[in-house]
Coordinates of C-alpha atoms and ligand atoms in Angstrom, one line a residue:
M5 CA 33.6 98.8 124.5
S6 CA 35.8 95.7 124.0
F7 CA 35.7 92.3 122.2
P8 CA 32.1 91.4 121.4
K9 CA 30.4 88.4 123.0
G10 CA 31.1 85.3 120.8
F11 CA 34.4 86.7 119.4
L12 CA 36.0 83.9 117.5
W13 CA 39.4 83.4 119.2
G14 CA 41.6 80.6 117.7
G15 CA 44.6 79.7 115.6
A16 CA 45.5 79.0 112.0
T17 CA 47.4 76.4 109.9
A18 CA 47.7 75.3 106.3
A19 CA 47.8 71.7 105.1
N20 CA 51.0 71.9 103.2
Q21 CA 52.8 73.4 106.1
C22 CA 51.6 71.0 108.9
E23 CA 50.0 67.7 107.5
G24 CA 52.9 65.9 106.0
A25 CA 51.8 62.5 104.7
W26 CA 52.3 64.1 101.3
N27 CA 51.8 60.7 99.3
V28 CA 49.7 58.8 101.8
D29 CA 46.2 57.4 101.4
G30 CA 45.9 58.4 97.7
K31 CA 47.1 62.0 98.0
G32 CA 48.4 63.4 94.8
E33 CA 51.4 65.8 94.4
S34 CA 50.8 69.6 94.8
T35 CA 53.1 72.5 93.8
S36 CA 54.1 72.9 97.4
D37 CA 55.5 69.3 97.5
H38 CA 58.0 70.4 95.0
L39 CA 59.5 73.2 97.2
T40 CA 62.7 72.4 98.9
G41 CA 63.7 73.6 102.4
G42 CA 65.7 76.9 102.6
T43 CA 66.7 79.8 104.7
V44 CA 66.7 83.5 104.3
S45 CA 70.2 83.5 102.8
S46 CA 69.6 80.2 100.8
P47 CA 66.0 80.4 99.3
R48 CA 63.7 77.6 98.6
V49 CA 63.9 76.0 95.2
F50 CA 61.1 74.7 93.0
T51 CA 62.1 71.4 91.3
H52 CA 60.1 69.7 88.5
E53 CA 61.0 66.2 89.7
I54 CA 61.2 65.1 93.4
K55 CA 64.8 64.6 93.8
E56 CA 66.5 61.8 95.8
G57 CA 68.4 63.0 98.9
V58 CA 66.8 66.6 98.7
Y59 CA 64.7 67.8 101.6
Y60 CA 61.2 68.8 101.0
P61 CA 59.7 70.1 104.2
S62 CA 55.9 69.5 103.2
H63 CA 56.5 65.8 102.9
E64 CA 56.4 65.1 106.6
A65 CA 56.0 68.6 108.0
I66 CA 54.8 68.2 111.6
D67 CA 52.7 65.1 110.8
H68 CA 49.5 66.7 111.8
Y69 CA 47.9 64.2 109.4
H70 CA 48.5 61.4 112.0
R71 CA 48.5 63.7 115.1
Y72 CA 45.5 65.9 114.5
K73 CA 43.6 64.5 117.5
E74 CA 46.5 65.2 119.9
D75 CA 46.8 68.7 118.4
I76 CA 43.1 69.6 118.4
A77 CA 43.0 68.5 122.1
L78 CA 45.7 71.0 122.8
F79 CA 43.9 73.7 120.9
A80 CA 40.8 72.9 122.9
E81 CA 42.7 73.1 126.2
M82 CA 43.5 76.7 125.3
G83 CA 39.8 77.3 124.6
F84 CA 39.9 77.8 120.9
K85 CA 36.5 78.8 119.4
L86 CA 37.8 78.6 115.9
Y87 CA 40.5 76.6 114.1
R88 CA 41.5 77.7 110.6
L89 CA 43.0 75.0 108.5
S90 CA 43.2 74.3 104.8
I91 CA 42.0 71.3 102.8
N92 CA 44.7 70.0 100.4
W93 CA 43.0 69.8 96.9
T94 CA 45.1 66.8 96.0
R95 CA 43.9 64.8 99.0
I96 CA 40.4 65.1 97.5
Y97 CA 41.3 65.1 93.8
P98 CA 44.8 63.7 93.4
N99 CA 45.3 64.9 89.9
G100 CA 43.1 67.9 90.2
D101 CA 40.6 66.8 87.6
D102 CA 39.8 63.2 88.5
E103 CA 36.3 62.0 87.9
L104 CA 35.8 60.8 91.3
P105 CA 37.1 62.0 94.8
N106 CA 39.5 60.1 96.9
Q107 CA 37.4 58.6 99.7
K108 CA 40.3 58.4 102.1
G109 CA 41.0 62.1 101.7
L110 CA 37.2 62.9 102.3
D111 CA 37.3 60.7 105.5
F112 CA 40.4 62.4 106.8
Y113 CA 38.9 65.8 106.9
K114 CA 35.5 64.5 108.1
S115 CA 37.2 63.0 111.1
L116 CA 39.2 66.1 111.7
F117 CA 36.1 68.3 111.6
E118 CA 34.3 65.9 114.0
E119 CA 37.2 66.2 116.3
C120 CA 36.8 70.0 116.3
K121 CA 33.0 69.6 117.0
K122 CA 33.8 67.4 120.0
Y123 CA 35.3 70.4 121.6
D124 CA 32.9 73.1 120.2
I125 CA 35.6 74.4 117.9
E126 CA 34.3 75.8 114.7
P127 CA 36.5 75.0 111.7
L128 CA 37.4 77.8 109.3
V129 CA 38.4 76.2 106.1
T130 CA 40.7 77.6 103.4
I131 CA 39.8 75.9 100.1
S132 CA 43.1 76.7 98.5
H133 CA 46.2 77.7 100.6
Y134 CA 49.4 78.0 98.5
E135 CA 49.1 74.7 96.7
F136 CA 47.8 73.5 93.5
P137 CA 47.5 70.0 91.9
F138 CA 51.0 69.6 90.3
E139 CA 49.5 67.6 87.4
L140 CA 47.3 70.5 86.4
S141 CA 50.4 72.9 86.7
K142 CA 52.1 70.8 84.1
K143 CA 49.0 70.4 82.0
W144 CA 47.4 73.8 82.1
N145 CA 50.1 76.0 83.6
G146 CA 47.9 76.3 86.7
W147 CA 45.3 79.2 86.7
E148 CA 46.4 80.6 83.4
D149 CA 44.0 78.0 81.9
R150 CA 40.4 78.8 82.4
R151 CA 39.6 75.1 82.9
S152 CA 40.9 75.5 86.4
V153 CA 37.8 77.3 87.3
D154 CA 35.7 74.2 86.6
A155 CA 38.1 72.0 88.3
F156 CA 38.2 74.1 91.4
L157 CA 34.3 74.4 91.4
K158 CA 34.0 70.6 91.4
Y159 CA 36.4 70.3 94.2
S160 CA 34.6 73.0 96.1
E161 CA 31.2 71.4 95.4
T162 CA 32.5 68.0 96.7
I163 CA 33.7 69.5 100.0
F164 CA 30.8 71.8 100.4
N165 CA 28.3 69.0 100.1
E166 CA 30.4 66.6 102.2
Y167 CA 31.1 68.9 105.1
K168 CA 27.9 71.1 104.9
D169 CA 26.9 70.1 108.5
L170 CA 30.3 70.4 110.0
V171 CA 31.7 73.5 108.6
K172 CA 30.1 77.0 108.5
Y173 CA 33.1 79.3 107.8
W174 CA 35.0 79.1 104.5
L175 CA 37.7 81.2 102.8
T176 CA 38.3 80.6 99.0
F177 CA 41.9 81.5 98.3
N178 CA 44.6 82.2 100.8
E179 CA 46.3 85.7 100.2
I180 CA 44.8 85.9 96.8
N181 CA 46.6 89.3 96.3
I182 CA 50.0 87.7 96.2
G183 CA 49.0 86.9 92.6
V184 CA 49.3 90.6 91.8
S185 CA 53.0 90.3 92.1
S186 CA 55.5 88.0 90.3
F187 CA 56.3 86.3 93.7
G188 CA 52.9 84.6 93.5
K189 CA 53.3 83.0 90.2
T190 CA 53.7 79.3 91.3
M191 CA 52.9 79.6 95.0
S192 CA 49.6 81.3 94.5
L193 CA 48.6 80.8 90.8
G194 CA 50.0 77.3 90.3
M195 CA 51.9 78.4 87.2
M196 CA 55.1 76.4 86.5
S197 CA 58.4 78.1 87.3
D198 CA 61.6 77.0 85.7
D199 CA 63.2 73.9 87.0
N200 CA 65.4 74.6 90.0
S201 CA 64.3 78.3 90.2
S202 CA 64.6 80.1 93.4
M203 CA 61.5 81.2 95.2
F204 CA 62.9 84.6 95.6
D205 CA 64.1 85.1 92.1
F206 CA 62.1 88.3 91.4
K207 CA 63.7 88.6 88.0
E208 CA 62.1 91.2 85.7
E209 CA 59.0 89.8 84.3
T210 CA 58.1 90.6 80.6
P211 CA 54.9 92.6 80.2
E212 CA 53.5 89.5 78.5
A213 CA 54.3 87.3 81.6
A214 CA 52.7 89.9 83.8
G215 CA 49.6 89.9 81.7
K216 CA 49.4 86.2 81.9
R217 CA 49.5 86.4 85.7
L218 CA 46.7 89.0 85.8
Q219 CA 44.6 86.7 83.5
A220 CA 45.2 83.8 85.9
L221 CA 44.2 85.9 88.8
H222 CA 41.0 86.7 87.0
H223 CA 40.3 83.1 86.7
Q224 CA 40.7 82.8 90.5
F225 CA 38.3 85.7 91.0
I226 CA 35.7 83.9 88.8
A227 CA 36.3 80.7 90.7
S228 CA 36.0 82.4 94.0
A229 CA 32.8 84.1 93.1
K230 CA 31.2 80.9 91.6
A231 CA 32.2 79.0 94.8
V232 CA 30.4 81.7 96.9
I233 CA 27.3 81.5 94.8
L234 CA 27.4 77.7 94.9
G235 CA 28.2 77.4 98.7
H236 CA 25.3 79.6 99.5
K237 CA 23.0 77.4 97.5
I238 CA 24.2 74.3 99.2
N239 CA 24.0 75.7 102.7
P240 CA 22.5 79.3 103.1
D241 CA 24.2 79.5 106.6
F242 CA 27.7 79.3 105.1
Q243 CA 29.8 82.3 105.7
I244 CA 32.4 82.6 102.9
G245 CA 35.1 85.2 103.1
C246 CA 38.1 86.4 101.0
M247 CA 41.6 86.3 102.4
I248 CA 44.1 89.1 101.6
A249 CA 47.7 89.4 102.6
G250 CA 47.2 92.7 104.6
Q251 CA 49.7 95.3 103.4
A252 CA 49.8 98.4 105.6
M253 CA 51.8 101.0 103.6
Y254 CA 53.1 104.2 104.9
P255 CA 54.9 106.8 102.8
N256 CA 58.6 106.8 103.6
T257 CA 58.6 110.7 104.0
C258 CA 56.0 113.3 103.8
N259 CA 57.1 114.1 100.3
P260 CA 53.8 114.1 98.3
K261 CA 55.5 111.8 95.7
D262 CA 56.1 109.2 98.5
V263 CA 52.5 109.6 99.7
L264 CA 51.2 108.9 96.3
K265 CA 53.5 105.8 96.2
A266 CA 52.0 104.5 99.4
Q267 CA 48.5 105.0 98.2
E268 CA 49.2 103.2 95.1
A269 CA 50.8 100.3 97.0
M270 CA 47.8 100.1 99.3
Y271 CA 45.5 100.1 96.3
M272 CA 47.4 97.6 94.2
G273 CA 48.4 95.5 97.3
N274 CA 45.0 95.2 98.9
Y275 CA 42.1 96.8 96.9
Y276 CA 42.9 95.4 93.5
C277 CA 41.6 92.1 94.9
G278 CA 39.5 93.4 97.7
D279 CA 37.2 95.4 95.4
V280 CA 36.5 92.5 93.2
Q281 CA 35.8 90.1 96.0
V282 CA 33.9 92.5 98.2
R283 CA 32.3 95.0 95.8
G284 CA 32.1 92.6 92.8
E285 CA 33.9 94.8 90.3
Y286 CA 37.4 95.8 89.3
S287 CA 38.7 99.0 90.8
P288 CA 38.9 102.1 88.6
F289 CA 42.7 102.0 88.8
A290 CA 42.9 98.5 87.4
Q291 CA 42.8 99.7 83.8
R292 CA 46.0 101.7 84.3
L293 CA 47.7 98.6 85.5
F294 CA 46.5 96.6 82.5
D295 CA 47.7 99.4 80.2
S296 CA 51.1 99.5 81.8
Y297 CA 51.5 95.8 80.6
N298 CA 49.8 96.5 77.3
F299 CA 47.4 93.8 78.4
T300 CA 43.7 93.2 77.6
L301 CA 41.8 91.2 80.1
E302 CA 39.9 88.2 78.5
V303 CA 36.4 88.0 79.9
E304 CA 33.5 85.7 79.1
E305 CA 30.0 87.1 78.6
D306 CA 28.7 86.7 82.1
D307 CA 31.9 87.3 84.1
Y308 CA 31.0 90.6 85.4
E309 CA 27.6 89.4 86.6
I310 CA 29.3 86.4 88.3
L311 CA 31.6 88.8 90.1
K312 CA 28.7 90.9 91.2
E313 CA 26.7 88.0 92.4
G314 CA 29.6 86.1 94.1
T315 CA 30.7 88.7 96.7
V316 CA 32.0 87.5 100.0
D317 CA 30.3 87.6 103.4
F318 CA 33.3 88.9 105.3
Y319 CA 36.9 90.1 104.6
S320 CA 39.7 88.2 106.3
F321 CA 43.3 88.9 106.1
S322 CA 46.9 88.2 107.5
Y323 CA 48.8 90.9 109.1
Y324 CA 52.5 90.6 110.2
M325 CA 54.1 94.0 109.4
S326 CA 53.9 97.3 107.8
S327 CA 56.0 98.7 105.0
C328 CA 57.2 102.0 103.7
A329 CA 56.8 103.2 100.1
S330 CA 59.2 105.6 98.4
A331 CA 59.5 107.3 95.0
D332 CA 63.2 108.0 95.4
P333 CA 65.3 105.7 93.3
E334 CA 68.2 106.1 95.7
V335 CA 66.2 104.7 98.7
L336 CA 64.8 101.9 96.5
K337 CA 68.3 100.9 95.4
N338 CA 69.2 99.9 98.9
V339 CA 66.2 97.7 99.3
G340 CA 66.7 95.5 96.3
N341 CA 64.6 92.4 96.4
M342 CA 64.0 92.1 100.1
I343 CA 60.4 91.4 100.9
T344 CA 60.8 93.3 104.2
G345 CA 61.1 96.6 102.2
I346 CA 62.5 99.9 103.4
K347 CA 63.4 99.9 107.0
N348 CA 61.2 102.0 109.3
P349 CA 63.3 103.7 112.0
Y350 CA 60.2 104.0 114.3
I351 CA 59.6 100.3 114.7
E352 CA 61.7 97.2 115.7
A353 CA 62.0 94.2 113.5
S354 CA 61.8 90.4 114.2
D355 CA 64.7 88.0 113.7
W356 CA 63.6 87.7 110.1
G357 CA 63.6 91.5 109.5
W358 CA 59.7 91.7 109.6
G359 CA 58.8 95.1 111.1
I360 CA 56.8 94.8 114.3
D361 CA 54.0 97.3 114.1
P362 CA 50.7 96.8 116.2
D363 CA 49.6 100.3 115.2
G364 CA 49.7 99.3 111.6
L365 CA 47.1 96.6 112.3
R366 CA 44.8 99.3 113.8
F367 CA 45.6 101.5 110.8
Y368 CA 44.7 98.6 108.4
L369 CA 41.5 97.5 110.2
N370 CA 40.2 101.1 110.0
D371 CA 41.1 101.6 106.5
V372 CA 39.6 98.3 105.2
Y373 CA 36.4 98.6 107.4
N374 CA 35.7 102.1 106.3
R375 CA 36.1 101.1 102.7
Y376 CA 33.9 98.0 102.7
R377 CA 31.8 98.0 105.9
I378 CA 31.5 94.3 106.1
P379 CA 32.7 92.1 109.0
L380 CA 36.4 91.6 109.3
M381 CA 38.5 88.7 110.6
V382 CA 42.3 88.6 111.3
V383 CA 43.0 85.1 110.2
E384 CA 46.9 85.3 110.5
N385 CA 49.1 87.3 112.8
G386 CA 52.1 86.2 114.9
L387 CA 55.8 86.3 115.5
G388 CA 58.2 84.0 113.8
A389 CA 61.0 83.6 116.2
I390 CA 63.8 81.4 117.4
D391 CA 62.6 79.4 120.5
E392 CA 64.7 77.4 122.9
L393 CA 63.3 74.3 124.5
I394 CA 64.9 73.7 127.8
D395 CA 63.5 71.0 130.1
G396 CA 60.4 70.7 128.1
K397 CA 59.7 74.5 128.5
V398 CA 59.9 77.5 126.2
H399 CA 59.8 81.0 127.8
D400 CA 58.6 82.9 124.9
T401 CA 57.9 86.4 126.5
Y402 CA 58.8 88.0 123.1
R403 CA 55.8 86.3 121.6
I404 CA 53.5 87.1 124.3
D405 CA 54.6 90.7 124.0
Y406 CA 54.0 90.8 120.2
L407 CA 50.5 89.2 120.5
R408 CA 49.5 91.3 123.5
K409 CA 50.3 94.5 121.6
H410 CA 48.4 93.3 118.5
I411 CA 45.4 92.3 120.5
E412 CA 45.4 95.8 122.1
A413 CA 45.5 97.3 118.7
M414 CA 42.4 95.2 117.7
K415 CA 40.7 96.5 120.8
E416 CA 41.4 100.1 119.8
A417 CA 40.1 99.4 116.4
I418 CA 36.9 98.0 117.8
K419 CA 36.5 101.2 119.8
D420 CA 37.0 103.0 116.5
G421 CA 33.9 101.3 115.3
V422 CA 35.4 98.4 113.3
D423 CA 33.3 95.3 113.1
L424 CA 35.9 92.6 114.0
I425 CA 34.6 89.2 114.5
G426 CA 37.5 86.9 115.0
Y427 CA 41.3 86.3 115.3
T428 CA 43.2 83.2 114.5
M429 CA 46.8 83.5 115.5
W430 CA 49.1 82.1 112.8
G431 CA 50.9 78.9 113.2
C432 CA 49.3 78.1 116.5
I433 CA 51.4 75.0 116.6
D434 CA 55.0 75.2 115.1
L435 CA 55.0 74.4 111.4
V436 CA 57.0 74.8 108.2
S437 CA 57.6 78.4 107.1
A438 CA 56.0 79.2 103.8
S439 CA 58.7 81.8 102.7
T440 CA 61.9 79.9 103.9
G441 CA 60.8 76.4 104.5
E442 CA 62.3 76.4 107.9
M443 CA 61.2 74.9 111.2
K444 CA 63.4 77.3 113.0
K445 CA 61.1 80.2 112.3
R446 CA 58.5 79.2 114.9
Y447 CA 55.1 80.9 115.6
G448 CA 53.4 78.4 117.8
F449 CA 51.9 78.2 121.3
I450 CA 52.9 74.7 121.0
Y451 CA 56.6 73.7 120.3
V452 CA 57.3 70.8 117.9
D453 CA 60.5 68.9 118.3
K454 CA 61.9 69.2 114.7
D455 CA 64.7 71.0 113.2
N456 CA 65.4 72.6 109.8
D457 CA 66.9 69.3 108.4
G458 CA 63.9 67.2 109.4
N459 CA 65.4 65.7 112.6
G460 CA 63.4 65.5 115.8
T461 CA 60.9 63.4 117.7
L462 CA 57.9 65.5 116.6
D463 CA 56.8 65.6 120.2
R464 CA 54.7 68.6 121.3
F465 CA 55.5 70.9 124.2
K466 CA 53.4 73.7 125.6
K467 CA 55.2 77.1 125.6
D468 CA 54.6 79.9 128.2
S469 CA 52.3 81.6 125.5
F470 CA 50.1 78.5 125.5
Y471 CA 48.9 79.4 129.1
W472 CA 48.8 83.1 128.3
Y473 CA 46.6 82.7 125.4
K474 CA 44.3 80.3 127.3
K475 CA 43.8 83.2 129.8
V476 CA 43.2 85.7 127.0
I477 CA 40.5 83.5 125.6
E478 CA 38.9 82.8 129.0
T479 CA 38.5 86.5 129.6
N480 CA 37.5 87.4 126.2
G481 CA 40.6 89.5 125.6
E482 CA 40.3 91.4 128.9
D483 CA 43.3 89.9 130.8
L484 CA 46.4 90.4 128.6
E485 CA 49.0 90.3 131.3
Ligands
BGP12 C1 51.5 84.0 105.1 C2 51.0 82.6 104.6 C3 51.2 81.6 105.6 C4 52.3 81.7 106.5 C5 52.6 83.1 107.0 C6 54.0 83.3 107.7 O1 51.9 84.7 104.0 O2 49.7 82.6 104.2 O3 51.1 80.3 104.9 O4 53.5 80.9 106.4 O5 52.6 83.9 105.9 O6 55.0 83.3 106.7 P1 56.3 82.5 106.9 O7 55.8 81.1 107.1 O8 57.1 82.7 105.7 O9 57.0 83.1 108.2

């Protein structure tokens, strides 16, 4: 038993991390356009105004907007069956709630999808990937305001109708579960942060602020469910999925208190959102979370029916690393605010401290599949690493090694009985890092000549992993050497 026939091999990007052309052809500003460059030690900053002389990586990114034909030709050369990308809401509705869509934005994605079709590549479209119309952030504080649901629906309806014959696979919100933590406030929920606030400023939230976040997330759930219902009406062949940041959690020790912490982290991290989007209802443990913030969820009359009706066709997720959970305050003290969490002595870490754990992927696939029993798709996975371009070549054996092990883990999960239908490697072409804003943190099969400060020719080069992945796809995952 191995990868099924027709398995959807491919790669993934996001508009704000690769397109650039941030204010070209009528595009409006989105929240991501207000995030400066950064590094691990000097986090990205969110500014209310675009400041002169400050570097904002999304503004040019890798200029995929003007080079998508060249890039898609390279994806086709590797044999991609699926290309995951996102549409930038503000290319279609520059202010988020405009009366009419921006024709040039519509034309751009149409031409991009036609280019995919030329090579028999199916697009997988994320409707909202870590960006929100900045005008609506200012006016409505993002998803906190329920009017966002209607604005999102109008945007979804426009693109569903426009691309109904070109796109079959859709995802509503990227990593929707990031909104469960304070980290997701602006990036995921479009809510305004203070001017000049650091992206990794996890300062203690008041219970009231946490409640507002959960309310905003509820609005996203409703928007997602309504989009699923509408999408299926527009084209019954549409396959519409959720997208969760896959969090594989282990107990730090076999102390039952740690085991409970890990379970809680799995539930909160994954199933709080998964249950709503797959089962169409809040999990039993949600109430306890609400109570801890003294928060009452505001729901409209038919909200629960909408959630029930608008469940997704498949569950997609990103997977990069596993983490450990502990109930011991001493252990937690050493971790502080690091997103990489408690160090696991059994696994190695990437240059950015992300623990490399292919078994965690198998663990996660099994856990999710046995909970939901709907098809799964890994829509992000990969290694952010420092690459060296020498004489037009990059010998990225470390990346091949990472991917090989994760693909082997998927194979094992399939043998375990998991219904896995696709895999899109994250950042198939080097692009801007979401967490740090760097170019130096590279994931791609294709190297892009650009550095952290924005210098470079933007020329593309095939890395060794490019040829390796081509062979993987050709052999449907049989030849991983
Ligand atoms: C996911 C995001 C992506 C992507 C990826 C890698 O959380 O959905 O947008 O960027 O992580 O993270 P980073 O770019 O920070 O290395």
